[in-house]
Amino acid sequence: MLEASLSGVLKTVLIVLLVYFGLKILIRFFGPLILKWFMKKMGQKFEKQFNQQFGGAQHSSDKKGKVSIDKKPKGTKAANKNVGEYIDYEEID
């Protein structure tokens, strides 16, 4: 059976601490670069989805002030005459 020696435990603790502080320093320096890269990729993904959904080329070619209607309304709803009785009211000052 193996026994844990004090020097082996100290080496293990020292290695764990060095790895922890080394990663902490690397993340401090490279974290902002990784975050910028990630945000750039997400922006490109959202732009691609927007262009697929709304057809970005069509909207960018429209002139300022030009009105275009893409689809007709489905129809007007008939007014419902059975909405209840009308109650006249007076304003009180």
PDB file of C-alpha atoms in Angstrom:
ATOM      1  CA  MET A   1       0.000   0.000   0.000  1.00  0.00           C
ATOM      2  CA  LEU A   2       1.262   3.452  -0.880  1.00  0.00           C
ATOM      3  CA  GLU A   3       1.536   6.196   1.679  1.00  0.00           C
ATOM      4  CA  ALA A   4       1.159   9.873   0.876  1.00  0.00           C
ATOM      5  CA  SER A   5       4.335  11.674   1.667  1.00  0.00           C
ATOM      6  CA  LEU A   6       4.448  15.306   2.659  1.00  0.00           C
ATOM      7  CA  SER A   7       6.593  16.239  -0.349  1.00  0.00           C
ATOM      8  CA  GLY A   8       4.165  14.548  -2.764  1.00  0.00           C
ATOM      9  CA  VAL A   9       1.195  16.423  -1.302  1.00  0.00           C
ATOM     10  CA  LEU A  10       3.086  19.719  -1.430  1.00  0.00           C
ATOM     11  CA  LYS A  11       4.054  19.107  -5.074  1.00  0.00           C
ATOM     12  CA  THR A  12       0.423  18.392  -5.970  1.00  0.00           C
ATOM     13  CA  VAL A  13      -0.850  21.517  -4.186  1.00  0.00           C
ATOM     14  CA  LEU A  14       1.868  23.618  -5.813  1.00  0.00           C
ATOM     15  CA  ILE A  15       1.018  22.303  -9.300  1.00  0.00           C
ATOM     16  CA  VAL A  16      -2.692  22.986  -8.770  1.00  0.00           C
ATOM     17  CA  LEU A  17      -1.975  26.545  -7.591  1.00  0.00           C
ATOM     18  CA  LEU A  18       0.380  27.226 -10.520  1.00  0.00           C
ATOM     19  CA  VAL A  19      -2.213  25.973 -13.015  1.00  0.00           C
ATOM     20  CA  TYR A  20      -4.946  28.074 -11.358  1.00  0.00           C
ATOM     21  CA  PHE A  21      -2.924  31.306 -11.333  1.00  0.00           C
ATOM     22  CA  GLY A  22      -1.539  30.640 -14.821  1.00  0.00           C
ATOM     23  CA  LEU A  23      -5.049  30.246 -16.240  1.00  0.00           C
ATOM     24  CA  LYS A  24      -6.180  33.343 -14.353  1.00  0.00           C
ATOM     25  CA  ILE A  25      -3.399  35.425 -15.925  1.00  0.00           C
ATOM     26  CA  LEU A  26      -4.009  33.995 -19.417  1.00  0.00           C
ATOM     27  CA  ILE A  27      -7.742  34.720 -19.196  1.00  0.00           C
ATOM     28  CA  ARG A  28      -7.022  38.274 -18.046  1.00  0.00           C
ATOM     29  CA  PHE A  29      -4.895  38.914 -21.145  1.00  0.00           C
ATOM     30  CA  PHE A  30      -6.744  36.850 -23.750  1.00  0.00           C
ATOM     31  CA  GLY A  31     -10.293  37.105 -22.369  1.00  0.00           C
ATOM     32  CA  PRO A  32     -11.131  40.401 -24.097  1.00  0.00           C
ATOM     33  CA  LEU A  33      -9.777  39.094 -27.412  1.00  0.00           C
ATOM     34  CA  ILE A  34     -11.869  35.936 -27.137  1.00  0.00           C
ATOM     35  CA  LEU A  35     -14.934  37.994 -26.189  1.00  0.00           C
ATOM     36  CA  LYS A  36     -14.466  40.329 -29.198  1.00  0.00           C
ATOM     37  CA  TRP A  37     -14.132  37.345 -31.527  1.00  0.00           C
ATOM     38  CA  PHE A  38     -17.256  35.726 -30.045  1.00  0.00           C
ATOM     39  CA  MET A  39     -19.308  38.936 -30.339  1.00  0.00           C
ATOM     40  CA  LYS A  40     -18.159  39.404 -33.957  1.00  0.00           C
ATOM     41  CA  LYS A  41     -19.269  35.865 -34.830  1.00  0.00           C
ATOM     42  CA  MET A  42     -22.650  36.367 -33.129  1.00  0.00           C
ATOM     43  CA  GLY A  43     -23.134  39.672 -34.969  1.00  0.00           C
ATOM     44  CA  GLN A  44     -22.463  37.979 -38.297  1.00  0.00           C
ATOM     45  CA  LYS A  45     -24.928  35.226 -37.425  1.00  0.00           C
ATOM     46  CA  PHE A  46     -27.673  37.710 -36.502  1.00  0.00           C
ATOM     47  CA  GLU A  47     -27.021  39.748 -39.655  1.00  0.00           C
ATOM     48  CA  LYS A  48     -27.277  36.613 -41.779  1.00  0.00           C
ATOM     49  CA  GLN A  49     -30.582  35.649 -40.129  1.00  0.00           C
ATOM     50  CA  PHE A  50     -31.931  39.179 -40.600  1.00  0.00           C
ATOM     51  CA  ASN A  51     -31.022  39.197 -44.281  1.00  0.00           C
ATOM     52  CA  GLN A  52     -32.630  35.795 -44.795  1.00  0.00           C
ATOM     53  CA  GLN A  53     -35.824  36.812 -43.026  1.00  0.00           C
ATOM     54  CA  PHE A  54     -36.320  40.343 -44.334  1.00  0.00           C
ATOM     55  CA  GLY A  55     -34.351  40.369 -47.578  1.00  0.00           C
ATOM     56  CA  GLY A  56     -31.751  42.994 -46.749  1.00  0.00           C
ATOM     57  CA  ALA A  57     -30.952  43.786 -50.396  1.00  0.00           C
ATOM     58  CA  GLN A  58     -34.522  44.888 -51.094  1.00  0.00           C
ATOM     59  CA  HIS A  59     -34.694  47.240 -48.115  1.00  0.00           C
ATOM     60  CA  SER A  60     -31.308  48.827 -48.747  1.00  0.00           C
ATOM     61  CA  SER A  61     -32.208  49.719 -52.355  1.00  0.00           C
ATOM     62  CA  ASP A  62     -35.388  51.635 -51.381  1.00  0.00           C
ATOM     63  CA  LYS A  63     -35.082  55.398 -51.565  1.00  0.00           C
ATOM     64  CA  LYS A  64     -35.701  57.564 -48.551  1.00  0.00           C
ATOM     65  CA  GLY A  65     -39.342  58.592 -48.291  1.00  0.00           C
ATOM     66  CA  LYS A  66     -40.594  55.897 -50.677  1.00  0.00           C
ATOM     67  CA  VAL A  67     -43.536  53.893 -49.375  1.00  0.00           C
ATOM     68  CA  SER A  68     -44.062  50.326 -50.466  1.00  0.00           C
ATOM     69  CA  ILE A  69     -46.723  47.849 -49.392  1.00  0.00           C
ATOM     70  CA  ASP A  70     -45.608  44.232 -49.502  1.00  0.00           C
ATOM     71  CA  LYS A  71     -48.935  42.481 -48.962  1.00  0.00           C
ATOM     72  CA  LYS A  72     -52.611  43.315 -48.886  1.00  0.00           C
ATOM     73  CA  PRO A  73     -54.551  43.210 -45.669  1.00  0.00           C
ATOM     74  CA  LYS A  74     -56.669  40.095 -45.319  1.00  0.00           C
ATOM     75  CA  GLY A  75     -59.885  42.064 -45.232  1.00  0.00           C
ATOM     76  CA  THR A  76     -61.810  44.350 -42.988  1.00  0.00           C
ATOM     77  CA  LYS A  77     -63.663  42.930 -40.060  1.00  0.00           C
ATOM     78  CA  ALA A  78     -67.363  43.646 -39.926  1.00  0.00           C
ATOM     79  CA  ALA A  79     -68.349  45.902 -37.081  1.00  0.00           C
ATOM     80  CA  ASN A  80     -70.174  44.085 -34.332  1.00  0.00           C
ATOM     81  CA  LYS A  81     -73.403  45.940 -33.598  1.00  0.00           C
ATOM     82  CA  ASN A  82     -74.180  43.827 -30.502  1.00  0.00           C
ATOM     83  CA  VAL A  83     -71.658  45.405 -28.209  1.00  0.00           C
ATOM     84  CA  GLY A  84     -74.113  46.442 -25.509  1.00  0.00           C
ATOM     85  CA  GLU A  85     -76.278  49.416 -24.722  1.00  0.00           C
ATOM     86  CA  TYR A  86     -74.979  52.969 -24.985  1.00  0.00           C
ATOM     87  CA  ILE A  87     -74.951  54.907 -21.725  1.00  0.00           C
ATOM     88  CA  ASP A  88     -74.841  58.677 -21.913  1.00  0.00           C
ATOM     89  CA  TYR A  89     -72.778  60.341 -19.204  1.00  0.00           C
ATOM     90  CA  GLU A  90     -72.211  63.842 -17.890  1.00  0.00           C
ATOM     91  CA  GLU A  91     -68.921  65.287 -16.763  1.00  0.00           C
ATOM     92  CA  ILE A  92     -68.889  66.482 -13.164  1.00  0.00           C
ATOM     93  CA  ASP A  93     -66.676  69.454 -12.386  1.00  0.00           C
TER      94      ASP A  93
END
